[in-house]
Structure formats: structure tokens, C-alpha cells
PDB file of C-alpha atoms in Angstrom:
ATOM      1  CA  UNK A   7      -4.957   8.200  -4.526  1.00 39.00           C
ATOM      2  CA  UNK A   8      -6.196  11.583  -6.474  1.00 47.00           C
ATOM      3  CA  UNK A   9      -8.346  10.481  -9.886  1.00 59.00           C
ATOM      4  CA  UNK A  10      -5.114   9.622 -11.328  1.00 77.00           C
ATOM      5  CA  UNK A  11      -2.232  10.190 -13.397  1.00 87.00           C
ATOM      6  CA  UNK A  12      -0.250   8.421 -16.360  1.00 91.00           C
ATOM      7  CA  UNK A  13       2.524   7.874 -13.388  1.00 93.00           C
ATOM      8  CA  UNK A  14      -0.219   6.435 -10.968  1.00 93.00           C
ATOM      9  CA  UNK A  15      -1.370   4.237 -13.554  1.00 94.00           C
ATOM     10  CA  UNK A  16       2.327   2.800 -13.734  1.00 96.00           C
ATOM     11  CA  UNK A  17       3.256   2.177 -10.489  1.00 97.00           C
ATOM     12  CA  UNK A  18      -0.256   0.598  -9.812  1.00 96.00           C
ATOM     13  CA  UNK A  19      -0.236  -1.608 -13.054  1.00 97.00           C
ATOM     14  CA  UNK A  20       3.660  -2.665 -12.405  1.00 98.00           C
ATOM     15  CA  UNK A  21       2.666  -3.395  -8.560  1.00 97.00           C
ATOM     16  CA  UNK A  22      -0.561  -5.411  -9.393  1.00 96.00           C
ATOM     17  CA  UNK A  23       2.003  -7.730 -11.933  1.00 96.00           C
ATOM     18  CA  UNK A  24       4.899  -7.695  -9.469  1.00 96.00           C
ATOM     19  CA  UNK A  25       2.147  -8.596  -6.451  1.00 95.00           C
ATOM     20  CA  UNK A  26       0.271 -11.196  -8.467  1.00 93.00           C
ATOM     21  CA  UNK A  27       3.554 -13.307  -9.595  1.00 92.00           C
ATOM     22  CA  UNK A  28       4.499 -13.171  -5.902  1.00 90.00           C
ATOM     23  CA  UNK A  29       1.016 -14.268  -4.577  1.00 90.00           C
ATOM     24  CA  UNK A  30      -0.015 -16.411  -7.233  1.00 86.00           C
ATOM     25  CA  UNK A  31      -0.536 -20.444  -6.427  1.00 87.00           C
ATOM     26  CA  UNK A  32      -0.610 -19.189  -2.672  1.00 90.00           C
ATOM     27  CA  UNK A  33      -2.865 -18.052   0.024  1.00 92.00           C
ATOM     28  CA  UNK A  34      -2.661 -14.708  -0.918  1.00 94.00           C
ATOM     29  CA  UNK A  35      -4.751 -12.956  -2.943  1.00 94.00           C
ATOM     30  CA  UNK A  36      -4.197  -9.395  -4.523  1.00 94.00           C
ATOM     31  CA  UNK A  37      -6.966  -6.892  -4.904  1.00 94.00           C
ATOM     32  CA  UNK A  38      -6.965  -3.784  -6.775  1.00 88.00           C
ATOM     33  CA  UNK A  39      -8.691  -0.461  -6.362  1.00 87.00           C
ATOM     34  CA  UNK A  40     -12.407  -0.087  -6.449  1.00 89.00           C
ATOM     35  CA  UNK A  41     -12.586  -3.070  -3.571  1.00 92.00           C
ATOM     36  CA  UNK A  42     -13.071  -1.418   0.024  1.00 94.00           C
ATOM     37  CA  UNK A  43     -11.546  -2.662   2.840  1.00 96.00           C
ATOM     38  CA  UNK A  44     -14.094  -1.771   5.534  1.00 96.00           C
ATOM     39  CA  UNK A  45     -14.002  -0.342   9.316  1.00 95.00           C
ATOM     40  CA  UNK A  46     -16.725  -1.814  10.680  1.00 92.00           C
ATOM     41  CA  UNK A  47     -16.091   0.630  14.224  1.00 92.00           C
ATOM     42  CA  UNK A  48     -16.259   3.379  12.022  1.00 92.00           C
ATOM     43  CA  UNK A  49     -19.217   2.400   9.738  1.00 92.00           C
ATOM     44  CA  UNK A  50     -16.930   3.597   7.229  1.00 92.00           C
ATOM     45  CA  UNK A  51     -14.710   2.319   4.130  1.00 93.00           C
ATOM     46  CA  UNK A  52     -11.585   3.124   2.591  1.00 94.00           C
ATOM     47  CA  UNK A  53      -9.941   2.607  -1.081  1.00 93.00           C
ATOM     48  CA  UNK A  54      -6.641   1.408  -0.779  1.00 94.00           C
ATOM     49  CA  UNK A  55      -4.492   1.779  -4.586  1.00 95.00           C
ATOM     50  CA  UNK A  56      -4.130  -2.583  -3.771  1.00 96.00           C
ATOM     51  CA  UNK A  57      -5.116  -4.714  -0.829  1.00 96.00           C
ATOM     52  CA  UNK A  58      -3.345  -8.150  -0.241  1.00 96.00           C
ATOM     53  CA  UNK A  59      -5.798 -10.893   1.326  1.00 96.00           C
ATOM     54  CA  UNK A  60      -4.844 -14.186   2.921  1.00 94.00           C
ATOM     55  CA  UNK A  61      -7.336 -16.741   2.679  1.00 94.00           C
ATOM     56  CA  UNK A  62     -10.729 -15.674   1.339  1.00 94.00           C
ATOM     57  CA  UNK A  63     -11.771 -12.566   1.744  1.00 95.00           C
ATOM     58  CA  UNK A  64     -13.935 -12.063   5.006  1.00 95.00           C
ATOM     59  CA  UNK A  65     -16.900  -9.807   3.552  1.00 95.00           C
ATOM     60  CA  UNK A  66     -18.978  -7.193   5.733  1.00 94.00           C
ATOM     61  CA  UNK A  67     -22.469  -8.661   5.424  1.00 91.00           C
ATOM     62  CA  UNK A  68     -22.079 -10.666   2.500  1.00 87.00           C
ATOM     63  CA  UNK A  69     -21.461  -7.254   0.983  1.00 88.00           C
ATOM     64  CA  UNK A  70     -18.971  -8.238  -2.191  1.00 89.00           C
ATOM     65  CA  UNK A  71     -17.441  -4.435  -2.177  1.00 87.00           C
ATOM     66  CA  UNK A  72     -16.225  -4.548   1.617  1.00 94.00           C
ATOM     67  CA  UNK A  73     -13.630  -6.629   2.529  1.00 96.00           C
ATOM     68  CA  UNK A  74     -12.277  -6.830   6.345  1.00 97.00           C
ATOM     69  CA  UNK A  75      -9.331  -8.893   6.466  1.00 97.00           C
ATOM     70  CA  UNK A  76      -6.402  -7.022   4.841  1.00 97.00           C
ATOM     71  CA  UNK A  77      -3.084  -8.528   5.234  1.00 96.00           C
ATOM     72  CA  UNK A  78      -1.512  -5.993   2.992  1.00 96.00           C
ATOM     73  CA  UNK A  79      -2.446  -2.508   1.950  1.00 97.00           C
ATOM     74  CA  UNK A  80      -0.803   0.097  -0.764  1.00 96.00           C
ATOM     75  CA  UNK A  81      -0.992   3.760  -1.033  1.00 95.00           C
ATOM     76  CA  UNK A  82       0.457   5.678  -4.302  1.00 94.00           C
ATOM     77  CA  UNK A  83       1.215   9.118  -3.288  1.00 90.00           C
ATOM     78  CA  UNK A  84       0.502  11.968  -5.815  1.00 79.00           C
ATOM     79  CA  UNK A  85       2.471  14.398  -4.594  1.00 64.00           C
ATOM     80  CA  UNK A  86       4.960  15.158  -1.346  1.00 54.00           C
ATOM     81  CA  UNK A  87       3.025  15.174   1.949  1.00 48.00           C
ATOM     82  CA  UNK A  88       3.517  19.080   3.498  1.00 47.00           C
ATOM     83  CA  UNK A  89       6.075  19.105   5.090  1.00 49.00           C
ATOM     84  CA  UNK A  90       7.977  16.140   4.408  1.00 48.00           C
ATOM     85  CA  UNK A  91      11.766  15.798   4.738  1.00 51.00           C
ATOM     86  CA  UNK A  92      12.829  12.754   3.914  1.00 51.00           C
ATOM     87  CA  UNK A  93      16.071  13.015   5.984  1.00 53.00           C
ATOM     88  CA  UNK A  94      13.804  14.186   9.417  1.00 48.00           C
ATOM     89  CA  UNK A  95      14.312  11.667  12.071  1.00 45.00           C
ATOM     90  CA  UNK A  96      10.258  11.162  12.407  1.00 44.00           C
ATOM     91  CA  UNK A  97       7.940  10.872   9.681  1.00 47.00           C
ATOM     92  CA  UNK A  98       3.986  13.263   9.416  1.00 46.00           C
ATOM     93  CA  UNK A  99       1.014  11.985   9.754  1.00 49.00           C
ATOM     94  CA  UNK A 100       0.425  10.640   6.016  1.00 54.00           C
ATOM     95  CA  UNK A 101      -3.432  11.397   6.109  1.00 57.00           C
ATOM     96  CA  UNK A 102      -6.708   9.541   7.064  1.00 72.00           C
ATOM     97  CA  UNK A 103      -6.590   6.111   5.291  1.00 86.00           C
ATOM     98  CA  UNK A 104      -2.829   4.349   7.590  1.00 90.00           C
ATOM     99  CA  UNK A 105      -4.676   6.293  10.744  1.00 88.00           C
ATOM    100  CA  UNK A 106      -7.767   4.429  10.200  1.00 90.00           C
ATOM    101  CA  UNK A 107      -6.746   1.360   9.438  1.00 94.00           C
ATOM    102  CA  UNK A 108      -3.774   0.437  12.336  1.00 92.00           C
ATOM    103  CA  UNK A 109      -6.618  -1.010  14.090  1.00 91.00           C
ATOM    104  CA  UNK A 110      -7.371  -3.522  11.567  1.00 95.00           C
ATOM    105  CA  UNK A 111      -6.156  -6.606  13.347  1.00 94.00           C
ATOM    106  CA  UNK A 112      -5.239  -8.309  10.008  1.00 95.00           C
ATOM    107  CA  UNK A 113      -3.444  -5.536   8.771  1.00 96.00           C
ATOM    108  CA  UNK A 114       0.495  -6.505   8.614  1.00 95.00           C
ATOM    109  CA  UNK A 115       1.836  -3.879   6.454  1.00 96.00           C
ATOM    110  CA  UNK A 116       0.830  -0.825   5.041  1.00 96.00           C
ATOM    111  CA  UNK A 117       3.068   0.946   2.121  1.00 96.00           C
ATOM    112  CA  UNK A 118       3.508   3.820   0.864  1.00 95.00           C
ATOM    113  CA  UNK A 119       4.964   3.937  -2.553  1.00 96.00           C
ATOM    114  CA  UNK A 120       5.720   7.906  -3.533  1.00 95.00           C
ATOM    115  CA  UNK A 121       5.279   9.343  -7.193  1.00 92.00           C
ATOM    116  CA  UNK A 122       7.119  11.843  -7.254  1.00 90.00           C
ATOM    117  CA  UNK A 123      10.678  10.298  -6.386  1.00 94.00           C
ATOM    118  CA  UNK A 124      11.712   6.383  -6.197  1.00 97.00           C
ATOM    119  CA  UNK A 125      10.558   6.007  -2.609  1.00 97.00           C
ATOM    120  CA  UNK A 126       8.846   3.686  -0.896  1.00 97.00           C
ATOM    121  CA  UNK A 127       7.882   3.468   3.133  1.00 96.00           C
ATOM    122  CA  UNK A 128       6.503   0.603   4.455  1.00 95.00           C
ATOM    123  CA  UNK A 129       4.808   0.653   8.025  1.00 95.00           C
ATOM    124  CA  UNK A 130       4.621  -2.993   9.341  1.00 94.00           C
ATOM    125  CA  UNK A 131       3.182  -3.960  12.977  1.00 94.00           C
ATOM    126  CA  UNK A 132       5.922  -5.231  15.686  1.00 93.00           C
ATOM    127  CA  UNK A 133       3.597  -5.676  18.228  1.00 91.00           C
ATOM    128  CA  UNK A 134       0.084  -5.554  18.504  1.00 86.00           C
ATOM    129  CA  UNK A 135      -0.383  -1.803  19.338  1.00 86.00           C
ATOM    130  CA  UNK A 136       3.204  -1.196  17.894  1.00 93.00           C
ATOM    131  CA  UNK A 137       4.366  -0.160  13.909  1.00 94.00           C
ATOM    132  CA  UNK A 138       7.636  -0.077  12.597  1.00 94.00           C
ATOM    133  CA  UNK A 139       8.902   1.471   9.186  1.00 95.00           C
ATOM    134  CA  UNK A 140      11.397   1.050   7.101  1.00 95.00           C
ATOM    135  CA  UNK A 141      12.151   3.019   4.293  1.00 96.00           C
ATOM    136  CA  UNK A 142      13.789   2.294   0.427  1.00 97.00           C
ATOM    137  CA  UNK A 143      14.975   4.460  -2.097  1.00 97.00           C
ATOM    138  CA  UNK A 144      16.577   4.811  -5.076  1.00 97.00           C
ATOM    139  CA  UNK A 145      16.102   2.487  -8.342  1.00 97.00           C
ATOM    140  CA  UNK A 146      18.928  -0.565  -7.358  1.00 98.00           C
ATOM    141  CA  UNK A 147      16.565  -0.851  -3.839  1.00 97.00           C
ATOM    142  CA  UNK A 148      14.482  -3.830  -3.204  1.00 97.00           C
ATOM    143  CA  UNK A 149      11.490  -3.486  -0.479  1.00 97.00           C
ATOM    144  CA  UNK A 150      11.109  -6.377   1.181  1.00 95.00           C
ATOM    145  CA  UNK A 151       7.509  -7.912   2.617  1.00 92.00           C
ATOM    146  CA  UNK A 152       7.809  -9.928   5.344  1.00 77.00           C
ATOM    147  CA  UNK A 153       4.154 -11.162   5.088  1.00 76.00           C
ATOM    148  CA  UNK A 154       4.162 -12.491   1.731  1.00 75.00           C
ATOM    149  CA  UNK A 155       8.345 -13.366   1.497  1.00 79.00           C
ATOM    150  CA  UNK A 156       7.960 -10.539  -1.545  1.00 88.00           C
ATOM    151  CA  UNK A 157      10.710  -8.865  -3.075  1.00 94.00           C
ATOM    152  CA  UNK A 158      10.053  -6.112  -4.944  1.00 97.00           C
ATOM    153  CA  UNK A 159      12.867  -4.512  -6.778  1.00 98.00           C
ATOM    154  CA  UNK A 160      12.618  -0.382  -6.952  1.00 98.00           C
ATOM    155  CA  UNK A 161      13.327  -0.817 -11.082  1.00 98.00           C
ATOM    156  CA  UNK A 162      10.224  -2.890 -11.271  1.00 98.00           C
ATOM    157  CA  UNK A 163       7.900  -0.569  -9.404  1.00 98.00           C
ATOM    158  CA  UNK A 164       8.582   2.563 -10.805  1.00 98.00           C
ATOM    159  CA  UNK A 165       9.320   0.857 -14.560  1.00 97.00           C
ATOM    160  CA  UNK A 166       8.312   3.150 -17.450  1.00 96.00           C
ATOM    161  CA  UNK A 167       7.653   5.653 -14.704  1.00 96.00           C
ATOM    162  CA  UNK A 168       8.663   9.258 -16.035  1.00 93.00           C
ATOM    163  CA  UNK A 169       9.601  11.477 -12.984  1.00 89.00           C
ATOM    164  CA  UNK A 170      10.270  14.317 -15.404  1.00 86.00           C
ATOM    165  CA  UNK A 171       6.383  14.278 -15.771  1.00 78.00           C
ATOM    166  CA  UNK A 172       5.664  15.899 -12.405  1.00 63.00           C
ATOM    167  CA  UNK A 173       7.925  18.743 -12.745  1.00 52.00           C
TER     168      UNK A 173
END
């Protein structure tokens, strides 16, 4: 996520209350932005926009700031990736951060919610070396996550959002 729009702020408020009813009284815990989930074989860590944890948090060192056991992961896109069609029959390379973390054993899903349009892709792993995607759109959609039995409906995560904004 760039440093942030009124838009941004939305969508990540309206997921954080949508992912925290879902979660709550359960094993899974929701984390916003600031935490990093980190890649210990790449002595590196990422932001994700929200992280979903099951269980407690497995910490790098005792470090509070680096968590290692994602479940769940969310990415608010600013703006259209080049290139993007959303009718092509393969999706580009979104950037660094989904790249990075496939190897996360943990790591279930990993969605993309879009700003600019009332999208949202969600890459979840079939097998162990193996990631599927589906793909919702529209504001009567509902994305479905199979990890945590959510269901988010579309009017819920982009409420009060104001695509007229970006143009």
C-alpha cells in the first residue's frame, strides 16, 4: 500500500470490522498494518494492509514487530497494475510482497482487494507448491475465505468507498 488515501483508509477500516466480527471468539486473530510478517530466508519483512493469524502469533526472535505464521494476508491496491486486463485469461505479476511470501508455509490465502474498481482477487494454495485464484466483482459479490469460513460481501468492503475520487 502507497502512504494512503481517504479510499485506502475505507476499505482497510471496513475490512479490519468485517475480519474482526468473523474472527472474533476464534482462533484467529486479525492484525493490521504496521505488524511485519517476516521472511526469515530472506532476512527481510513485508507490510501487508492486514494479516490473519491462527493461534498465537509465532514471533522472529521474540521480536514483537515480526510475525511468521500468516494464515491470511491483504493487499489494497492504489491504482491498476500496468498492464492489467481484467478479462486476460492470466493475471501479471502483482509486485514483490505475493512473490515473496508463497513460500510462507502458513500462508493460505493472499488477497488482493483493488481501489480503483469493486474487485477483489484472492490467491489461495491448492497444493503445497500450487495457488489458485478466484476472482469477485461487482458490489452484490461476496468473496468467500475458505480458511476462516468468512464471507465478505463486496457492499461491505468497499462501503462509503467513493470511486469517483480516483478519477
Amino acid at each position: 500500500m502507497s502512504d494512503g488515501s481517504i479510499n485506502q483508509g475505507r476499505i482497510l477500516r471496513n475490512l479490519m470490522r468485517l475480519m474482526d466480527v468473523t474472527c472474533g471468539h476464534s482462533l484467529y486473530e486479525v492484525l493490521p498494518r504496521g505488524v511485519q510478517v517476516w521472511l526469515p530466508d530472506q532476512s527481510l519483512g513485508v507490510y501487508p494492509d492486514l494479516m490473519v493469524v491462527a493461534g498465537e502469533p509465532l514471533l522472529h526472535d521474540g521480536k514483537e514487530d515480526r510475525v511468521l505464521n500468516p494464515c491470511v494476508m491483504f493487499e489494497i491496491l492504489a491504482n491498476p497494475t500496468p498492464g492489467y486486463n481484467p478479462d486476460a485469461a492470466t493475471l501479471p505479476e502483482r509486485g514483490g510482497i505475493f512473490r515473496r511470501c508463497r513460500g510462507i508455509p502458513y500462508l493460505q490465502a493472499y488477497v488482493f482487494v483493488h481501489q480503483t474498481e469493486a474487485r477483489v482477487e484472492q490467491f489461495y494454495r491448492a497444493e503445497e507448491n500450487l495457488w489458485g485464484m478466484t476472482a469477485q466483482s461487482g458490489l452484490d459479490s461476496v468473496v468467500e475465505l475458505a480458511i476462516t469460513d468468512a464471507r465478505l460481501p463486496m457492499m461491505d468492503i468497499y462501503e462509503r468507498v467513493d470511486f469517483s475520487l480516483l478519477v
